Coordinates of C-alpha atoms in Angstrom, one line a residue:
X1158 CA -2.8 38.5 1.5
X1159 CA -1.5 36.4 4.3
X1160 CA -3.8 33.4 3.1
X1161 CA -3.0 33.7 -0.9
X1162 CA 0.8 33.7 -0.1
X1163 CA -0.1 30.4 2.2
X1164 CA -1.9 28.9 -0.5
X1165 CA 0.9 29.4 -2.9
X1166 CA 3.3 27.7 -0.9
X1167 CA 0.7 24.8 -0.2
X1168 CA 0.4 24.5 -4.3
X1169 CA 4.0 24.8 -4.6
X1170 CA 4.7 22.0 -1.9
X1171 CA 2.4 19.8 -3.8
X1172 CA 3.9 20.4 -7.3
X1173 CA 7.1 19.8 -5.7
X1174 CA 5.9 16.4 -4.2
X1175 CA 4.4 15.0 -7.5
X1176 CA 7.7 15.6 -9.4
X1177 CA 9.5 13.6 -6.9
X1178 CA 7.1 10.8 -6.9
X1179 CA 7.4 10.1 -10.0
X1180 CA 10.4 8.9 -9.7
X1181 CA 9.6 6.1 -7.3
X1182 CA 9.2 2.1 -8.6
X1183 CA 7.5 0.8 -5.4
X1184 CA 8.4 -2.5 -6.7
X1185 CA 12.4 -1.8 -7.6
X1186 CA 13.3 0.2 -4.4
X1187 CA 16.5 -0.3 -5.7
X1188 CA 16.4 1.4 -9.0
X1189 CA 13.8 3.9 -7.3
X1190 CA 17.0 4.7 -5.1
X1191 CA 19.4 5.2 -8.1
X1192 CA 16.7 7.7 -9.7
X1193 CA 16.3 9.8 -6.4
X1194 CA 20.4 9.7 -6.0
X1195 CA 20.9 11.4 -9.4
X1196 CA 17.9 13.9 -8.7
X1197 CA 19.6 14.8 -5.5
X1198 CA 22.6 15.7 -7.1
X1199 CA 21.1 18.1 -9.9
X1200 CA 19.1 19.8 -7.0
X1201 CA 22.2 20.1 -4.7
X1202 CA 23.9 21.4 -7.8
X1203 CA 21.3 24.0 -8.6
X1204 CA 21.1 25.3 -5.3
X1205 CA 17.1 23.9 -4.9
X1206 CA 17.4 22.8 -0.9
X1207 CA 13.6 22.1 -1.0
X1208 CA 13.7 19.7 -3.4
X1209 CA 16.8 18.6 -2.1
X1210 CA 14.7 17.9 1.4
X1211 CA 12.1 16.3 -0.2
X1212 CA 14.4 13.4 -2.4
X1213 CA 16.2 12.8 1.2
X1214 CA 13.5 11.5 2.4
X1215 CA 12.4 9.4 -0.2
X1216 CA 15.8 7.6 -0.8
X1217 CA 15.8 6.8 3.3
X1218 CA 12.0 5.3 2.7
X1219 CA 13.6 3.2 -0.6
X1220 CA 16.6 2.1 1.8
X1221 CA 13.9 0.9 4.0
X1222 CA 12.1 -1.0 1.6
X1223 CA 15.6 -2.6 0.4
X1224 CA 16.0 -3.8 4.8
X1225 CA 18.3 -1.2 5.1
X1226 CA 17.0 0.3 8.4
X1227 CA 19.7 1.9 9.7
X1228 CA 21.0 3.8 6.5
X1229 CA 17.5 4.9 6.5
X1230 CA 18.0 6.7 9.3
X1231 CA 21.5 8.0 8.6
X1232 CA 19.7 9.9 5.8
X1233 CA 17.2 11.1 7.3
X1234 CA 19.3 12.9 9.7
X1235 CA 21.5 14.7 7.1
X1236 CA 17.7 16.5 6.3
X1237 CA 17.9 17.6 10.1
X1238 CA 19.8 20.3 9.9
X1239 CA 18.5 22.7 7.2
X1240 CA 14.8 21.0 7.9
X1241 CA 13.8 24.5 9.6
X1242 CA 14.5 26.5 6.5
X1243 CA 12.2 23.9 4.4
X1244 CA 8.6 24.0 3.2
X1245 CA 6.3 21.9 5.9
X1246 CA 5.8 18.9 3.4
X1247 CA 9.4 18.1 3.9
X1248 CA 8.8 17.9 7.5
X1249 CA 5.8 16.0 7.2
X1250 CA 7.9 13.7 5.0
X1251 CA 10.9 13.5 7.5
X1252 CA 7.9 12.4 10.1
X1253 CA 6.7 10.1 7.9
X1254 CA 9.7 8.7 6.9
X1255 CA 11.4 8.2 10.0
X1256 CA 7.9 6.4 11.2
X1257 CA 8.3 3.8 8.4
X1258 CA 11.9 2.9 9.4
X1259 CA 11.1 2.3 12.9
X1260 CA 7.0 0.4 12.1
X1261 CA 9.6 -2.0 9.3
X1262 CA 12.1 -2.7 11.7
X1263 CA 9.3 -4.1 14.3
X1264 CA 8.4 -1.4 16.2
X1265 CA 4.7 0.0 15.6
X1266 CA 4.1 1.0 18.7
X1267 CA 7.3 3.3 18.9
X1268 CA 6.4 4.4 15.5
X1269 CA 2.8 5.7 16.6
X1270 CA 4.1 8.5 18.2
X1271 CA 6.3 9.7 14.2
X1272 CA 3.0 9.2 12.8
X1273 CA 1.0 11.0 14.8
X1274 CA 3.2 14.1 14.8
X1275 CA 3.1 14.1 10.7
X1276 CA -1.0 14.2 10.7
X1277 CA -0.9 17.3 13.2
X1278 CA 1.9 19.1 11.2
X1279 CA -0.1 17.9 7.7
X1280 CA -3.6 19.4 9.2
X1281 CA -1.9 22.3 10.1
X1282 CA -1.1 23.5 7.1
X1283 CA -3.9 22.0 5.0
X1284 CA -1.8 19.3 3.3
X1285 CA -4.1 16.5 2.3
X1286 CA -2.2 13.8 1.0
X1287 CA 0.3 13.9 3.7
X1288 CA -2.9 13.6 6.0
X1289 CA -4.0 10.9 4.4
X1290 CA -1.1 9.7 4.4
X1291 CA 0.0 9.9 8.1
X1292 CA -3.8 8.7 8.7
X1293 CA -3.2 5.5 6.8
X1294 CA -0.2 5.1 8.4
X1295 CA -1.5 5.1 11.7
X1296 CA -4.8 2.5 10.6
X1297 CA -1.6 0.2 10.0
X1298 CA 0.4 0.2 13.4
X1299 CA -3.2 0.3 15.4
X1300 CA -5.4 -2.4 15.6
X1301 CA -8.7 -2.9 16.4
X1302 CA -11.5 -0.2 16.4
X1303 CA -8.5 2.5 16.3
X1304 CA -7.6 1.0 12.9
X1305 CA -11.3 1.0 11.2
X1306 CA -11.4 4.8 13.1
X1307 CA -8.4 5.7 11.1
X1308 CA -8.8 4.6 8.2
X1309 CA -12.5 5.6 7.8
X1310 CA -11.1 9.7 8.7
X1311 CA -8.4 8.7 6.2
X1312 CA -11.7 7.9 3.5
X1313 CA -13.7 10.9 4.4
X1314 CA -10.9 13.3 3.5
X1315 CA -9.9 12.0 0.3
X1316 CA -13.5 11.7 -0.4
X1317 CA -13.7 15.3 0.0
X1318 CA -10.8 17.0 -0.6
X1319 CA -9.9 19.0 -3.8
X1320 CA -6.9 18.0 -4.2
X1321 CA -6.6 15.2 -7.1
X1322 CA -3.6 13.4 -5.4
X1323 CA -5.5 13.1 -2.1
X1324 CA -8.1 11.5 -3.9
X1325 CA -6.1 8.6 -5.6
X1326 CA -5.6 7.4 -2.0
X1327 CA -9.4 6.3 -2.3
X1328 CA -8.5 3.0 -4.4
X1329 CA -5.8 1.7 -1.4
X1330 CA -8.3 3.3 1.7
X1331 CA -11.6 1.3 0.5
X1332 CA -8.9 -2.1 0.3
X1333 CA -7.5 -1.2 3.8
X1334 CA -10.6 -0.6 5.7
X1335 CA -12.1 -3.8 3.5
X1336 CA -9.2 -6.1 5.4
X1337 CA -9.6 -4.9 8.4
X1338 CA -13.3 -6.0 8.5
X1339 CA -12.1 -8.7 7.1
X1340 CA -9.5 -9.4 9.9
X1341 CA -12.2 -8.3 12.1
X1342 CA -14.7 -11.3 10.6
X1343 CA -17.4 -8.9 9.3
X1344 CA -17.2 -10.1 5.8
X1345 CA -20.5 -8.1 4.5
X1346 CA -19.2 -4.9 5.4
X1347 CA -15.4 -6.3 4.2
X1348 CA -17.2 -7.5 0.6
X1349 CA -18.7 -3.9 0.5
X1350 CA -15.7 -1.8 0.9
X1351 CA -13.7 -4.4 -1.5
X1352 CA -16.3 -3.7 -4.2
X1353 CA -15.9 -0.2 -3.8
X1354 CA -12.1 -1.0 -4.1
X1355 CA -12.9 -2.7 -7.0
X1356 CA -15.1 0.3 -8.6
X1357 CA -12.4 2.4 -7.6
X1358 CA -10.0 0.4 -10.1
X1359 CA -12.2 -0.1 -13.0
X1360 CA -13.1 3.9 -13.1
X1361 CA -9.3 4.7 -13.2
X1362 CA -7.8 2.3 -15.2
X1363 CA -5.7 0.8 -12.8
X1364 CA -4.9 -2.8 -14.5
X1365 CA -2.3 -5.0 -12.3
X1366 CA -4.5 -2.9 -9.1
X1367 CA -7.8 -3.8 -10.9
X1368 CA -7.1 -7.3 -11.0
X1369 CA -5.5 -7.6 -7.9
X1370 CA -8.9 -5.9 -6.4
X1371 CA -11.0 -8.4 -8.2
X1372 CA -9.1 -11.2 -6.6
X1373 CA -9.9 -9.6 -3.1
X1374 CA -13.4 -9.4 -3.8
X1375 CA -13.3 -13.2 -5.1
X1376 CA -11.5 -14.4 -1.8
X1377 CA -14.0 -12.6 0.8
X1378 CA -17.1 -14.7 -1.8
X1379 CA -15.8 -17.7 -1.4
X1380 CA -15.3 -17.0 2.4
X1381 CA -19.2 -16.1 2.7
X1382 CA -20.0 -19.1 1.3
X1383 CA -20.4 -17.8 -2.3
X1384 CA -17.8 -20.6 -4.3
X1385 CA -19.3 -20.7 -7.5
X1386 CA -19.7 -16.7 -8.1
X1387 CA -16.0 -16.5 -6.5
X1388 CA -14.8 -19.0 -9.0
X1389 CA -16.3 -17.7 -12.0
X1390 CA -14.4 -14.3 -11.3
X1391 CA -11.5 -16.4 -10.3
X1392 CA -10.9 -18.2 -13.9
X1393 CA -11.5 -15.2 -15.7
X1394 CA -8.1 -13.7 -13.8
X1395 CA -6.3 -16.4 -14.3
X1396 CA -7.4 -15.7 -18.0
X1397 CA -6.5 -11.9 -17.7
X1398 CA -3.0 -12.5 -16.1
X1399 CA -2.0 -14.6 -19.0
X1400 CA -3.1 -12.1 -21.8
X1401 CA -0.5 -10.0 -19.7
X1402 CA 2.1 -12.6 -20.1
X1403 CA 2.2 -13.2 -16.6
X1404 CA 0.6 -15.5 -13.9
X1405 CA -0.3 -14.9 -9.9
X1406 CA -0.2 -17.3 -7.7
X1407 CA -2.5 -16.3 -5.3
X1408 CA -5.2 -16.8 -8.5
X1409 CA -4.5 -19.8 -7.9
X1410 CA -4.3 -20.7 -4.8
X1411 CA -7.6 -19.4 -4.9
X1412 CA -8.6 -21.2 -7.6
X1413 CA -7.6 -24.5 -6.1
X1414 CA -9.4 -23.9 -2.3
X1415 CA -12.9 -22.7 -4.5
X1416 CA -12.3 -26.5 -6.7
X1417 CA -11.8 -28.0 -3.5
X1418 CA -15.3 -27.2 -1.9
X1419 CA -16.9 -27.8 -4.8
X1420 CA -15.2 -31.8 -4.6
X1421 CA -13.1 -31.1 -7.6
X1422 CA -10.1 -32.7 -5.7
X1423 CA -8.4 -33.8 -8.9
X1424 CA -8.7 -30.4 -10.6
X1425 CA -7.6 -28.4 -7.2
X1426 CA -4.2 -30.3 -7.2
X1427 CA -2.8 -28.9 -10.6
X1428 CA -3.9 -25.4 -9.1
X1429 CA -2.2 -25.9 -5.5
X1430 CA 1.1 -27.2 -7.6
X1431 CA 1.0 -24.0 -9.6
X1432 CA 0.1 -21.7 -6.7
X1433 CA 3.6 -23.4 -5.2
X1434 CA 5.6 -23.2 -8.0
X1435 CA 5.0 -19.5 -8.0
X1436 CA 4.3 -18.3 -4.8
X1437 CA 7.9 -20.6 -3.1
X1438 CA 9.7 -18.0 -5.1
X1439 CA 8.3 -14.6 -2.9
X1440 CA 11.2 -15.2 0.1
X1441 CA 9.2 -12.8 2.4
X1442 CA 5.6 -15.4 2.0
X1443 CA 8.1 -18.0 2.5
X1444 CA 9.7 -16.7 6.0
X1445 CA 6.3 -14.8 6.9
X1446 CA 3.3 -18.2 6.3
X1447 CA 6.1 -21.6 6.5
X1448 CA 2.3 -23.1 7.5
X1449 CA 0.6 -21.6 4.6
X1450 CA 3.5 -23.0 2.4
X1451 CA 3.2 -26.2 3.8
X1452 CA -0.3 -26.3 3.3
X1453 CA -0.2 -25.7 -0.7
X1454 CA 2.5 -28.7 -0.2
X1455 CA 0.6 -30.7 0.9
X1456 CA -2.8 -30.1 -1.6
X1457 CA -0.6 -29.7 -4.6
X1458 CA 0.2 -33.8 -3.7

């Protein structure tokens, strides 16, 4: 009996958790904010303190995203009080949560510790996604060997598990662990977990994700040594963004480097001059690489 009523509250948590994120615009923290304010407010209203919880912590994680650090934290600790009286995803969520804030305002190390607690409280009671979750979380304030441990737990899990939303993580896991071999300079193993990336996206659907995947697999190509194949893929996303209506600059940028190894100097330079035009307007790649910026400068000349 004990276990049924456990597993009903585990599938309750979960249904809970997927109503609320759907709300979220990862892009538009901002107007992800203003949805989870006026879903607060009809759960406050009805009495629902659970979901209440749960949307607490999301609009402190879209106050992060916004810079907002220490409002972030102010609302986080309004969830304090009543957190006791809460199902244990909203815990997991305030761990979670509160580790963000602190790994965005430049402390990973101090947020190691937030993180850690959410994967023991999510294994305790059997909550895969947040496990995932805190797991990935952890492969990104680590470094080293730590991080490829991590992440790879973080892949067995969602490989496994039964529970559908732990196994969307596997698109974002096989990327992760792919740049950290990457970062690491084992590009074979990088290429490999890329591709599954890439696999990943075309079995679901993903579009902007699939394209953006392809473009990871073309970068690590052309780093093996592999410019023609990584161009080929390359022109046919510059292709793909403009059926969207859209264009990415880091298509190409790449486009441009692969041109330039090949002696296509002429050719590379309209691509470096578009990669600028479009990538000078992202003000955090601006701040973050001034010698990247500098560099596509200097080509697009």
């Amino acid at each position: 009996m004990i276990v049924r009523i456990l597993f009903a509250l585990s599938l309750m948590a979960s249904a809970l958790a997927a109503d609320v994120d759907k709300l979220w615009d990862y892009d538009k923290p901002a107007v992800s904010e203003t949805r989870f304010r006026k879903a607060l407010e009809q759960a406050q209203q009805a009495g629902d303190g659970a979901t209440a919880g749960e949307l607490l912590t999301q609009i402190a994680r879209a106050q992060g995203l916004q810079g907002n650090f220490q409002a972030g934290n102010l609302t986080l600790d309004t969830v304090l009080p009543t957190m006791g009286q809460l199902p244990p995803a909203v815990s997991v969520r305030y761990l979670l949560e509160r580790g963000r804030l602190i790994n965005s305002a430049g402390e990973p190390k101090k947020a190691w510790r937030w993180f850690r607690n959410a994967l023991s409280l999510a294994q305790r009671h059997n909550l895969d996604f947040y496990t995932i979750d805190a797991l990935h979380m952890l492969g990104i304030v680590d470094s080293g060997k730590a991080t490829l441990e991590w992440n790879q737990q973080a892949i067995q899990l969602a490989e496994k598990s039964s529970d559908m939303r732990a196994k969307d993580w596997l698109g974002s896991l096989y990327n992760n662990q792919g740049w950290t071999y990457h970062d690491q300079k084992d590009l074979p193993k990088a290429l490999d977990y890329l591709r599954k990336a890439q696999a990943w996206h075309e079995a679901h659907g993903s579009g902007k994700s699939l394209l953006v995947a392809r473009w990871s697999v073309a970068k690590v190509l052309r780093e093996s040594g592999e410019v023609e194949r990584a161009l080929t893929i390359l022109l046919d996303l510059e292709r793909a963004w403009q059926r969207q209506g859209e264009e990415d600059g880091y298509v190409y940028e790449e486009i441009g480097e692969n041109l330039l190894l090949t002696g296509r100097r002429d050719e590379s330079r309209n691509y470096f001059a578009r990669a600028l035009a479009v990538l000078s307007k992202d003000e955090w790649l601006v701040k973050a690489e001034p010698a990247r910026m500098q560099r596509l400068r200097q080509l697009a000349q």
